Coordinates of C-alpha atoms in Angstrom, one line a residue:
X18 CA 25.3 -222.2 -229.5
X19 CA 21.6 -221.6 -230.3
X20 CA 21.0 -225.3 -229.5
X21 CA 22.7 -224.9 -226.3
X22 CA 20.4 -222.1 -225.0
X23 CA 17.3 -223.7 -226.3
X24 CA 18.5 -226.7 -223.5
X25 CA 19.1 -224.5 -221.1
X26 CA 15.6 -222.7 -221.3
X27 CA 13.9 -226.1 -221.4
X28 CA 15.9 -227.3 -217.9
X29 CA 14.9 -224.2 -216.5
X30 CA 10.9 -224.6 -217.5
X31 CA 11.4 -228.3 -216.3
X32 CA 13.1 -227.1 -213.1
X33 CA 10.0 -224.9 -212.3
X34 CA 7.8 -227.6 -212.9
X35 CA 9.2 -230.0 -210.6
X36 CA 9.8 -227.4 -208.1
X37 CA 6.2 -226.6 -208.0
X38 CA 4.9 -229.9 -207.8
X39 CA 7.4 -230.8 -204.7
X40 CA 5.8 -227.2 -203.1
X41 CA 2.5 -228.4 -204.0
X42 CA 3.2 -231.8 -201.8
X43 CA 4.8 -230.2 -199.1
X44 CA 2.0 -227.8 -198.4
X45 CA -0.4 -230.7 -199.4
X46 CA 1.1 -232.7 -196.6
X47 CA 2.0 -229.6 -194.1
X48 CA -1.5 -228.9 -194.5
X49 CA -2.7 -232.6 -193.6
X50 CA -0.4 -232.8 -190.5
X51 CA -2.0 -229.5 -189.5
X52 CA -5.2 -230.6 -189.9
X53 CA -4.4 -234.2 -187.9
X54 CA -3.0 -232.1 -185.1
X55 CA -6.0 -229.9 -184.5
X56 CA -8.1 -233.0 -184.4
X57 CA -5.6 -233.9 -181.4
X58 CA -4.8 -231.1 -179.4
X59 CA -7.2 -228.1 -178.2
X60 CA -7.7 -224.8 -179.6
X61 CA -5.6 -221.7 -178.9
X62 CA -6.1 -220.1 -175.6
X63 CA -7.9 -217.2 -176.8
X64 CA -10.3 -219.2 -178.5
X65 CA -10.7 -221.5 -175.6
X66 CA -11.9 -218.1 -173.4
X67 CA -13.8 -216.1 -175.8
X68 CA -14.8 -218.8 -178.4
X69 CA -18.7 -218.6 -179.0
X70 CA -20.2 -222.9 -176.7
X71 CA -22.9 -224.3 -177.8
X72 CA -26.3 -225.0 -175.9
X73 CA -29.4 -226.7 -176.4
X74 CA -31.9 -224.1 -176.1
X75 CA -35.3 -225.4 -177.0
X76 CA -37.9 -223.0 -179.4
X77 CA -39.9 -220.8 -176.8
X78 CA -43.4 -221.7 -175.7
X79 CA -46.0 -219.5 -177.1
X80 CA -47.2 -217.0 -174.6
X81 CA -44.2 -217.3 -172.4
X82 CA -41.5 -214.5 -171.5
X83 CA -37.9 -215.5 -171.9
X84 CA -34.9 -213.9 -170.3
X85 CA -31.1 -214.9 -171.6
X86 CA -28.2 -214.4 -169.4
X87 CA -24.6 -213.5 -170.3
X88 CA -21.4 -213.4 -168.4
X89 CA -19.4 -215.8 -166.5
X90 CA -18.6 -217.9 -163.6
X91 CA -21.3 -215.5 -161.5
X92 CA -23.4 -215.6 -164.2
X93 CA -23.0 -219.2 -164.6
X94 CA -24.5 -219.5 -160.9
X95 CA -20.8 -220.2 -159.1
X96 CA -20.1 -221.5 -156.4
X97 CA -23.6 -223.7 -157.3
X98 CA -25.3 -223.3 -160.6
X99 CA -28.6 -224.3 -159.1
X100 CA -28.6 -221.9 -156.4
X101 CA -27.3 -218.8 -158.7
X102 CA -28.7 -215.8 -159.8
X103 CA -30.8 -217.0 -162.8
X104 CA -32.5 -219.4 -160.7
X105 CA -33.4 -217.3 -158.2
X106 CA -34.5 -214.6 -160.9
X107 CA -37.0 -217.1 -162.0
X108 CA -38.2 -218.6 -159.0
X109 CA -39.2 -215.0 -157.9
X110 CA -40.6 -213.8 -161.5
X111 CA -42.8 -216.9 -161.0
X112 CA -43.9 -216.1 -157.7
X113 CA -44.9 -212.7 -158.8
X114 CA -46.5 -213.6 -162.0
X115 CA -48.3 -216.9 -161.7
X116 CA -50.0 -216.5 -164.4
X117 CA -47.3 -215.9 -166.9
X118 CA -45.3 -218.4 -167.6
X119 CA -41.3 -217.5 -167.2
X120 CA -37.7 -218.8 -168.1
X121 CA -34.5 -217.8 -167.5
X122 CA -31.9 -219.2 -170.1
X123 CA -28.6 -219.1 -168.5
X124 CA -25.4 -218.6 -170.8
X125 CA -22.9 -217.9 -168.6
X126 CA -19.9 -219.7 -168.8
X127 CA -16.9 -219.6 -167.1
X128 CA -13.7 -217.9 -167.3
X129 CA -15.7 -216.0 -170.4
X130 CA -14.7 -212.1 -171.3
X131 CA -16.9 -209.5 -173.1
X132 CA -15.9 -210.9 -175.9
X133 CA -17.8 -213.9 -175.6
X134 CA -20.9 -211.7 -174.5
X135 CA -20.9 -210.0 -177.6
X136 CA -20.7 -212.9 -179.7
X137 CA -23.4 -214.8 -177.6
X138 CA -25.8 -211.8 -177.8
X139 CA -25.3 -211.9 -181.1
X140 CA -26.8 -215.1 -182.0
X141 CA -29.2 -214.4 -179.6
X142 CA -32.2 -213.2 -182.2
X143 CA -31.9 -217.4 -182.4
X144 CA -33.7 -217.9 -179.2
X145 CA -36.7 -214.7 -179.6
X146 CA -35.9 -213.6 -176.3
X147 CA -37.9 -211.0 -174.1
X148 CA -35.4 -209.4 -172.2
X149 CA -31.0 -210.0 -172.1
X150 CA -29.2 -210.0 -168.5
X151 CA -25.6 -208.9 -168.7
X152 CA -22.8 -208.9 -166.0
X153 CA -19.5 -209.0 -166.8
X154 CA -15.8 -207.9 -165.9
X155 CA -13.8 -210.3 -164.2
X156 CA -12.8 -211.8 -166.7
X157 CA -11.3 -209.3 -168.6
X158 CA -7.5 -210.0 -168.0
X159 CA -8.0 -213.6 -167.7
X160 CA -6.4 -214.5 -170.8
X161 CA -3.2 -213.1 -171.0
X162 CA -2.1 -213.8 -174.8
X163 CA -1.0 -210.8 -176.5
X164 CA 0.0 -209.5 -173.8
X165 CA 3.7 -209.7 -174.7
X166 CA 4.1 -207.1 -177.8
X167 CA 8.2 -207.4 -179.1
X168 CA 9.1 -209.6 -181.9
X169 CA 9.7 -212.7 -180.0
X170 CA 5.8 -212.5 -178.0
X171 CA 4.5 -211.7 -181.8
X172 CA 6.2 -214.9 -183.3
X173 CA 5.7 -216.8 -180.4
X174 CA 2.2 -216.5 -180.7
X175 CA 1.9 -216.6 -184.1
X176 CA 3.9 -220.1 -184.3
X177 CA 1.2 -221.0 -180.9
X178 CA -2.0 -220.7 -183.7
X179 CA -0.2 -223.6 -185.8
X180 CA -1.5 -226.9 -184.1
X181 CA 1.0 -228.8 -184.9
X182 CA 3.2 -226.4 -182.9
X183 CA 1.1 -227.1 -179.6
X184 CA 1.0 -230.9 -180.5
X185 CA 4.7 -231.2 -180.4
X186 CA 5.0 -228.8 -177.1
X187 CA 2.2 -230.9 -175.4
X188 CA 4.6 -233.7 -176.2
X189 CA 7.5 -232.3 -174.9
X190 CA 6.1 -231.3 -171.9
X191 CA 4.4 -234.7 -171.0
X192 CA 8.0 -236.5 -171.4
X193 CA 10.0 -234.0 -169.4
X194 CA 8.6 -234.0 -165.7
X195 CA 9.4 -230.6 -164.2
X196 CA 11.8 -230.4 -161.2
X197 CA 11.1 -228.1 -158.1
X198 CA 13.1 -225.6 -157.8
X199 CA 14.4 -225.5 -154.3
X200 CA 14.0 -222.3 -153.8
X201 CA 9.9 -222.1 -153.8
X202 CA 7.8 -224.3 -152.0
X203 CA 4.9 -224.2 -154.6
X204 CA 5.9 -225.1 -158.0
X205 CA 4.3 -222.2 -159.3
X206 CA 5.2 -217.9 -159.7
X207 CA 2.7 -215.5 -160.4
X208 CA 4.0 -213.1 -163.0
X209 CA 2.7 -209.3 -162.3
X210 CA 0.7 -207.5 -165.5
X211 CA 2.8 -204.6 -167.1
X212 CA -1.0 -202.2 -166.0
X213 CA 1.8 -199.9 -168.2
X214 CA 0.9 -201.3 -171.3
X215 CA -0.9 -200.3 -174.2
X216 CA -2.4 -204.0 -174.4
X217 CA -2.9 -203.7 -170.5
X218 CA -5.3 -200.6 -171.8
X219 CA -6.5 -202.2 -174.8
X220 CA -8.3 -204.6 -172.6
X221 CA -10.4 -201.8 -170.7
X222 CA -11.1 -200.0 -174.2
X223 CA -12.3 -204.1 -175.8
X224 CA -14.6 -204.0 -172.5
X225 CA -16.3 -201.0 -172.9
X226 CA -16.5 -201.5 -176.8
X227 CA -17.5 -204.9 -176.6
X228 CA -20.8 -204.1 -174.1
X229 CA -21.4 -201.1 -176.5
X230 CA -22.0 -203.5 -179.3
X231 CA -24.3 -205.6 -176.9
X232 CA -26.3 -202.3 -176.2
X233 CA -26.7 -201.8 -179.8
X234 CA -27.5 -205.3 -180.7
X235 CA -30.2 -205.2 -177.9
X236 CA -31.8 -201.4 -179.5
X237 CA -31.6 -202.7 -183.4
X238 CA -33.6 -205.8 -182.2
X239 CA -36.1 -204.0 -179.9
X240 CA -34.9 -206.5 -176.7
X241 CA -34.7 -204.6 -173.4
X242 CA -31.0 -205.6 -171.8
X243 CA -30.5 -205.1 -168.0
X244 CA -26.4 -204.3 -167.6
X245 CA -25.3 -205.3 -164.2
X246 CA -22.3 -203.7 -162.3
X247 CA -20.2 -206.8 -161.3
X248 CA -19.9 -206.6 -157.6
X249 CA -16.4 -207.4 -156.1
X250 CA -14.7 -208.4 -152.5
X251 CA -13.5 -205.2 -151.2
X252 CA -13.0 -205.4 -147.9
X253 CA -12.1 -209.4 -147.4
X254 CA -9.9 -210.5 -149.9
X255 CA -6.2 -209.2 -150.6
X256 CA -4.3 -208.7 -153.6
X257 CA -2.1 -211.0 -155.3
X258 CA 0.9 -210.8 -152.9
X259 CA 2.3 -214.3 -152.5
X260 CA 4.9 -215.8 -154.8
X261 CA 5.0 -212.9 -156.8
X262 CA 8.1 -212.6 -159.3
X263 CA 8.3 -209.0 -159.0
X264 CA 10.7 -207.6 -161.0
X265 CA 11.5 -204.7 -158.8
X266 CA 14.2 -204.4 -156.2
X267 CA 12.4 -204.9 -152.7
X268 CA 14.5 -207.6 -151.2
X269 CA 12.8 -206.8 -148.0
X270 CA 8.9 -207.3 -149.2
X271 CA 7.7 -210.0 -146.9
X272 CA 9.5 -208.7 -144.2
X273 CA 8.0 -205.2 -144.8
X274 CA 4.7 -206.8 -145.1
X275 CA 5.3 -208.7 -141.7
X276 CA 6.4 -206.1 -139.5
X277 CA 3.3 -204.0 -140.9
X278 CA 1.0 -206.5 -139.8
X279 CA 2.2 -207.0 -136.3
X280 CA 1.8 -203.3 -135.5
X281 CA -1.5 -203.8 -136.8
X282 CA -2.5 -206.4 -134.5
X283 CA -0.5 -204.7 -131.5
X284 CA -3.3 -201.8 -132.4
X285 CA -0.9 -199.7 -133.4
X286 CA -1.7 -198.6 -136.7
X287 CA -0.8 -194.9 -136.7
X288 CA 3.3 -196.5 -136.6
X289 CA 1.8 -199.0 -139.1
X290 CA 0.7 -196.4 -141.4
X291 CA 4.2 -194.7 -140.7
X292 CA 6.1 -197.9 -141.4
X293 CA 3.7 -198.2 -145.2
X294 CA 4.3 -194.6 -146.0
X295 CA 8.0 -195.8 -145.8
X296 CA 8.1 -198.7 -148.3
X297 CA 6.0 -196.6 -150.2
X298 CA 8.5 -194.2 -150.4
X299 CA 11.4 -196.7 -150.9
X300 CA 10.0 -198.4 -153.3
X301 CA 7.0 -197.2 -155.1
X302 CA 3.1 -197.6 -154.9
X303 CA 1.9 -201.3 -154.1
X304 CA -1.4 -202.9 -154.1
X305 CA -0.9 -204.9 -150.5
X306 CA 0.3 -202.3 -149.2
X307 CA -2.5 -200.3 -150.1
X308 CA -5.1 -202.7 -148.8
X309 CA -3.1 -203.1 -145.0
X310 CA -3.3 -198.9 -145.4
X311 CA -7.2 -199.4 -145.9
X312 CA -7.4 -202.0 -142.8
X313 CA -5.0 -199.3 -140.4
X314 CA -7.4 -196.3 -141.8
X315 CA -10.6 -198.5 -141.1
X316 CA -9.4 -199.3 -137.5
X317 CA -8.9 -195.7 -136.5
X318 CA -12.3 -194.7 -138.2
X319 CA -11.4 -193.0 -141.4
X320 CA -13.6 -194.7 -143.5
X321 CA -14.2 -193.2 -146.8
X322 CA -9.8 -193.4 -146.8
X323 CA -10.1 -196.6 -146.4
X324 CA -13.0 -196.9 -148.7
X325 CA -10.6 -195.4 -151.6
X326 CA -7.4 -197.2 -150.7
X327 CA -9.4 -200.5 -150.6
X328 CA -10.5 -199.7 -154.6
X329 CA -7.3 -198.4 -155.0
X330 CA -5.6 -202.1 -154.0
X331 CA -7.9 -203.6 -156.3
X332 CA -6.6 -201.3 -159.2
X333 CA -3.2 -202.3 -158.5
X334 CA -3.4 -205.3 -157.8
X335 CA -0.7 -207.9 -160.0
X336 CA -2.8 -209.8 -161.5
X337 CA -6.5 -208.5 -161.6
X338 CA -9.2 -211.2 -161.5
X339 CA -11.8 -208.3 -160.4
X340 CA -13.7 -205.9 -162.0
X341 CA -11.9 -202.3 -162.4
X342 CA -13.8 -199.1 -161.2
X343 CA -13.1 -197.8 -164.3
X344 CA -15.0 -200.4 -165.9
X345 CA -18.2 -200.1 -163.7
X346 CA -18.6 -196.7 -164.7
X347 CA -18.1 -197.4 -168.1
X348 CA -21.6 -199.6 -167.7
X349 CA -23.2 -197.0 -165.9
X350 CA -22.4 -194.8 -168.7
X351 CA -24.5 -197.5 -171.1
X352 CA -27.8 -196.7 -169.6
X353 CA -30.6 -195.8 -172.1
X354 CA -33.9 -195.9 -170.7
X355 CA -35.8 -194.6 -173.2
X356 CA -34.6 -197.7 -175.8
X357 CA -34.6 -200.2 -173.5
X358 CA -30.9 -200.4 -172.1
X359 CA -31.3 -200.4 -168.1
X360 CA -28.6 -200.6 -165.6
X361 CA -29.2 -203.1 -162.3
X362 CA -26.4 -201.6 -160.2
X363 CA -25.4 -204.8 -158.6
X364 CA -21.9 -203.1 -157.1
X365 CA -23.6 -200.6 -155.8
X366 CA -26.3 -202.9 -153.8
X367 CA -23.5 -204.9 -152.8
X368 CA -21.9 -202.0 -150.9
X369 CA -25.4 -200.6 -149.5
X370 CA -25.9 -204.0 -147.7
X371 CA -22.5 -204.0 -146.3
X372 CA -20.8 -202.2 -143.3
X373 CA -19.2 -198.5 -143.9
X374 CA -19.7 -200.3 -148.1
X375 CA -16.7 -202.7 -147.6
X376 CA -18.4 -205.3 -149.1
X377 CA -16.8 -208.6 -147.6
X378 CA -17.5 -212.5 -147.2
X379 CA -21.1 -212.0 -145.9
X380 CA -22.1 -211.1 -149.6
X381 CA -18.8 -212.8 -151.7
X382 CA -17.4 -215.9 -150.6
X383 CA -14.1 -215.0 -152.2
X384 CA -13.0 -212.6 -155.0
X385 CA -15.9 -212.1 -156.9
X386 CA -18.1 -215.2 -156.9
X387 CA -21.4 -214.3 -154.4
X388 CA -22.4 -216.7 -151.7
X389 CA -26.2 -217.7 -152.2
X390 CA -27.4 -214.8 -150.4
X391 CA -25.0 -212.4 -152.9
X392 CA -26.8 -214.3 -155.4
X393 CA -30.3 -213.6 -153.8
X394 CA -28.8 -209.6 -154.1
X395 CA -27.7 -209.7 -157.4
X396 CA -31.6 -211.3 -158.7
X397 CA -33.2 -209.1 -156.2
X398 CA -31.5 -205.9 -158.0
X399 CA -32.8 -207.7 -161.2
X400 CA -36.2 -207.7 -160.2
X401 CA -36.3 -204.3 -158.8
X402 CA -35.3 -202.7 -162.2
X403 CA -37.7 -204.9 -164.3
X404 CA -40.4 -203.5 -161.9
X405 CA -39.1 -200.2 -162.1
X406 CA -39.4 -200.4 -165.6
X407 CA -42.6 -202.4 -165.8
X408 CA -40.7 -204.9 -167.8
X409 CA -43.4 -208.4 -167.5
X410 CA -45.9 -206.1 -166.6
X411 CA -44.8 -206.1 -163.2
X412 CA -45.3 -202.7 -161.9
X413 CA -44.0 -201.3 -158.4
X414 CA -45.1 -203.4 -156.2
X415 CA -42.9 -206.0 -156.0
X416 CA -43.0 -207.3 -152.0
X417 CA -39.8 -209.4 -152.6
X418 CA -37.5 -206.2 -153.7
X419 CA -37.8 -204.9 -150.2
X420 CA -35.8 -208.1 -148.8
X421 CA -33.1 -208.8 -147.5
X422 CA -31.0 -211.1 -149.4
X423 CA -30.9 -213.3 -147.0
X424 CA -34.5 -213.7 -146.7
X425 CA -34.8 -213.4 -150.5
X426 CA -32.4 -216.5 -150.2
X427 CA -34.6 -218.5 -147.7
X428 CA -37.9 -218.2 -149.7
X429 CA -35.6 -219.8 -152.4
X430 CA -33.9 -222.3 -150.3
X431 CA -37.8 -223.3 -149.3
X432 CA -38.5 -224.6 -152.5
X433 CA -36.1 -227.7 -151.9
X434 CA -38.0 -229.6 -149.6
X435 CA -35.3 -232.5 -148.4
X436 CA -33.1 -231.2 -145.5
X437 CA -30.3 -233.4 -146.3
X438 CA -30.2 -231.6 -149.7
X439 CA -29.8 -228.5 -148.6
X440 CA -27.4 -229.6 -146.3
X441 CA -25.2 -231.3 -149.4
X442 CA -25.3 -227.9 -151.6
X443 CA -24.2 -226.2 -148.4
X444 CA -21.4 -228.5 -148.0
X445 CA -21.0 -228.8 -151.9
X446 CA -20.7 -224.9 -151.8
X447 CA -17.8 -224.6 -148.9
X448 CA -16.2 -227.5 -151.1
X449 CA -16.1 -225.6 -154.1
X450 CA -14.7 -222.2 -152.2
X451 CA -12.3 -223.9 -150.5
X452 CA -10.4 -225.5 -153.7
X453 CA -11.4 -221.9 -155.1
X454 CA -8.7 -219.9 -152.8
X455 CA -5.9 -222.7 -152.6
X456 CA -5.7 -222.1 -156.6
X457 CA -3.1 -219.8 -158.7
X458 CA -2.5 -217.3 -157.9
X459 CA -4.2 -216.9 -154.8
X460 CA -2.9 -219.4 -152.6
X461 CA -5.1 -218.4 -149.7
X462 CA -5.3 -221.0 -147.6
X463 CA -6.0 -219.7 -144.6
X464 CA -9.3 -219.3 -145.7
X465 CA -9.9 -222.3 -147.8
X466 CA -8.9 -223.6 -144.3
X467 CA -11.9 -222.3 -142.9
X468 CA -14.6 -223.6 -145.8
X469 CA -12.6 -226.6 -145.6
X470 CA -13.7 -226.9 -141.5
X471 CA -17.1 -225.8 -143.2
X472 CA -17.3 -228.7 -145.4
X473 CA -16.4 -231.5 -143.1
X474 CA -19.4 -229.9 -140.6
X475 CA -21.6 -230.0 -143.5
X476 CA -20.7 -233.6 -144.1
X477 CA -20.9 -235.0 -140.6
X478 CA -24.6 -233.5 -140.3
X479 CA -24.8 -235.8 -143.5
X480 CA -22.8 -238.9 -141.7
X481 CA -20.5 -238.7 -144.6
X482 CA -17.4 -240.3 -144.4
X483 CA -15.3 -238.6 -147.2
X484 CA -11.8 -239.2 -147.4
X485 CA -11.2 -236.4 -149.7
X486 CA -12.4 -233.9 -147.3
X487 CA -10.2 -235.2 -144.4
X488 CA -7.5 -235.2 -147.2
X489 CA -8.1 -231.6 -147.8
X490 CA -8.3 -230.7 -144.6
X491 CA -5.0 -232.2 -143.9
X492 CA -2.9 -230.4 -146.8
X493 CA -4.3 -227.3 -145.6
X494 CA -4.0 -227.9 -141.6
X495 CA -0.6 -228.3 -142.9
X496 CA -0.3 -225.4 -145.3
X497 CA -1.3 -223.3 -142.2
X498 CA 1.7 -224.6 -139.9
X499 CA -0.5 -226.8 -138.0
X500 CA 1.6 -229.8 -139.3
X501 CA 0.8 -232.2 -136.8
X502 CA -2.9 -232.0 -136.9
X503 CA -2.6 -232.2 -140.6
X504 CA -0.7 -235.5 -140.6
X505 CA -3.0 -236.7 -138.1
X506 CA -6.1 -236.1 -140.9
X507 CA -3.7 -237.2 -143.7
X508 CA -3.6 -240.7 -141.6
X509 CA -7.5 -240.7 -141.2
X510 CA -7.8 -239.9 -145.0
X511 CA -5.3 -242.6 -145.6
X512 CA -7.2 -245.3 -143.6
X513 CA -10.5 -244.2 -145.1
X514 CA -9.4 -244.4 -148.7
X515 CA -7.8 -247.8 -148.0
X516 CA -5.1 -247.0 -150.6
X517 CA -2.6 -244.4 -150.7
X518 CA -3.6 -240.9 -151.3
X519 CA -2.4 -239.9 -154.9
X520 CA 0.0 -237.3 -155.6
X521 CA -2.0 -236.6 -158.5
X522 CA -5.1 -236.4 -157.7
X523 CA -5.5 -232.6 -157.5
X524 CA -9.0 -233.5 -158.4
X525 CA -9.5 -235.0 -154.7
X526 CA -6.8 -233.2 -152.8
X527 CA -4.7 -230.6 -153.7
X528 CA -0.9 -230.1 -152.8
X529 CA -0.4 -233.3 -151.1
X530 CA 3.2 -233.0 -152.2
X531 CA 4.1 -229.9 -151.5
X532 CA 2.3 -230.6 -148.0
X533 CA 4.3 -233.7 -146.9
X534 CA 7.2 -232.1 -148.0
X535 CA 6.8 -229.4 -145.4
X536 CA 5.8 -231.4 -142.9
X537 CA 8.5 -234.6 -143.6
X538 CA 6.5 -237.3 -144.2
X539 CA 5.8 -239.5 -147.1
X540 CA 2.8 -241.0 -148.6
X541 CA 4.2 -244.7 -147.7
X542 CA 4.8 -243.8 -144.0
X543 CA 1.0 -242.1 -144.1
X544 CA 0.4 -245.9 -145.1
X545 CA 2.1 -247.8 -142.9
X546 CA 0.8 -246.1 -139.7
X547 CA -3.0 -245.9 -141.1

């Protein structure tokens, strides 16, 4: 009996030691399959948005005075990095200090939230700078992960941090081609934010909190920091309103929305306003309904109403890709003069230079990204603070903060001495606003249409023969019902290329698909008849 336990204590011990071994292996090779699949596939999306790039910044020149800038895609000098912000910050520092040598380091990147700001800032003791530029705020609800908070959003994302997770979905996605749904047109639906949430919220509160910490980072280190009020499209840009899955019981929407408009341009916008206060009432508060109640209240001249109701669209709008009020004035609220943490309010120049302050296309060439003379504003505002400030010595005096932007712009602009260069970063910049509004979620292709016409100016001033643009212009000739125009450039496209126009090619031409679909064609017949 005794011998019997004594064998059964020893399996037991032996059992435990072979179970541990085989745990040992299986994490041993879990872990090295993990490790192979990050090597394969890229990082989570958060990280992807907010992780900290890398850039070569070289050690700083003695005697020279260095400015970093943070944000994103304005930052980064969008729609044309050589013709944004920073560049025109330095051109006009060197202008107005000859003798001291100045750069400006940009580190905007984008599609980057505060939260790569603060981490940026905070290596930036690396790169002895004089003085830190900050604007950012579109970015904010970019990245939508964590957004769903039950169980199932929790595991999913949880499971979505394991890489071999995304290798296999990558996978699965690559070998199952997704079918159109007859239904939609586009293959794509935007999906409205829950502004309800607490993580919807949380994101305002990680803003403010994030800039706070670049403001403290900035006084510990005895570097001034100019904060700058992203400026937004008020006036010329709706909200997210096509292909919206909605969620709510409107069956009516578009027609609503239709019927609205046509008062409007009948002129009768006192029965337009009637006909909004009645969806309104049917069926709740909306943000394009809010903005056609700011165009109605504009065209009968009550302008600070329609000043509100356009900020008020913004704040509702599905899926915000602008900077909140809310958010403005929590950078306003940063300003500490007397330790060096100055405000350069950007929004607020933006609206002085614009009719009744609905700042429009004049100044923002689509949602939030400034055309070159919105970039000439935002560096002029800049410049006027730093001389405020006597930041670089630079005292009052300043000739170029009296400007215009768009003379700020040309005395830029006349530093690039080849006309046909200009004339490419002028095409180069209607290029990159036109593929800009066709994207999710905007779909706005009536105007992409019209940098598109922009573009193809720009390039016969260059005598460029560019299939792409003719390709471009087709899709969206046709994604504007002008389908047999659009075939016609689809043909010249065609018979420039030489080749068929790829269906893939989004890179070239977007929605080609989708576009002879509509119009009943096929690439093969374009082929033939080119």
């Amino acid at each position: 009996m005794a011998n019997d336990v004594e064998k059964r204590r020893f399996s037991w011990k032996r059992a435990l030691r072979d179970s541990g071994i085989i745990i040992a292996i299986t994490v041993a090779l879990a872990g090295g399959v993990e490790l192979a699949a990050r090597m394969a596939v890229a990082p989570p999306e958060e990280d992807i948005h907010d992780r900290v790039e890398k850039f070569d910044v070289a050690p700083k020149e003695p005697g020279t005075f260095r400015i970093l800038t943070y944000g994103g895609s304005t930052t980064a000098g969008y729609p044309r990095p050589e013709l944004g912000f920073a560049m025109q910050l330095e051109s006009a520092l060197r202008r107005s200090r000859p003798e001291t040598p100045v750069e400006v380091i940009n580190l905007g990147y984008s599609g980057k939230s505060s939260v790569y700001v603060r981490a940026m800032v905070g290596r930036a003791g690396e790169h002895d700078p004089d003085l830190l530029v900050v604007l950012s705020g579109h970015n904010e609800y970019l990245n939508r992960t964590g957004e769903d908070q039950s169980f199932t959003g929790k595991l999913a994302r949880a499971a979505g941090r394991l890489a071999i997770v995304r290798f296999a979905t990558e996978k699965l996605r690559a070998n199952a081609p997704e079918p159109l749904s007859p239904d939609y047109f586009l293959p794509e639906q935007v999906v409205p934010y829950d502004r309800s949430s607490p993580w919807y919220a949380g994101r305002i509160a990680n803003h403010r909190a994030n800039l706070k910490a670049v403001a403290d980072w900035a006084r510990s280190h005895d570097v001034p920091v100019i904060f700058c009020t992203p400026p937004a499209n008020l006036a010329e840009w709706p909200p997210i309103y096509r292909r919206i899955d909605r969620h709510v019981s409107n069956p009516n929407y578009y027609e609503d929305l239709a019927r609205v408009n046509a008062l409007r341009a009948e002129g009768r916008n006192e029965d337009a306003l009637t006909a909004i206060d009645k969806v309104i009432a049917d069926y709740g508060e909306d943000a394009m309904f809010a903005y056609l109640r700011a165009y109605a209240c504009r065209d009968l001249g009550r302008l600070d109403e329609a000043y509100k109701l356009y900020w008020r669209a913004i704040e509702l709008d599905p899926f915000p890709q602008r900077v909140l009020p809310v958010m403005n004035e929590h950078i306003r609220a940063l300003r500490d003069e007397a330790n060096g943490v100055y405000i350069a309010d950007v929004a607020a120049a933006f609206e002085a230079e614009s009719e009744n302050r609905f700042t429009g296309l004049r100044l923002i060439g689509d949602n939030v990204h400034p055309t070159l003379a919105g970039h000439a504003l935002v560096a002029r505002e800049i410049v006027r603070v730093m001389a405020e400030h006597n930041i670089l010595l630079m005292g009052p005096t300043v000739p170029e903060i009296t400007a215009s932007p768009e003379d700020w712009l040309q005395a830029f602009m006349d530093e690039i001495p080849s006309p046909s260069q200009k004339k490419w970063l002028n095409m180069k910049v209607a290029q990159f606003y036109s593929n800009y509004c066709q994207k999710y979620p905007f779909f706005y292709f009536e105007l992409a249409l019209k940098y598109q016409l922009e573009a193809l100016e720009r390039a016969k001033e260059l005598k460029q023969d560019n299939w792409g643009i003719y390709g471009e212009l087709g899709t969206l000739l046709i994604m504007n019902g002008r389908i047999e125009e659009g075939v016609e450039q689809l043909r010249h496209a065609t018979a420039l290329k030489g080749s068929p126009l790829d269906p893939d090619d989004h890179g070239s031409v977007n929605w080609i698909p989708e576009a002879l679909e509509w119009a009943g064609t096929t690439l093969e017949s374009l082929n033939a008849e080119s």
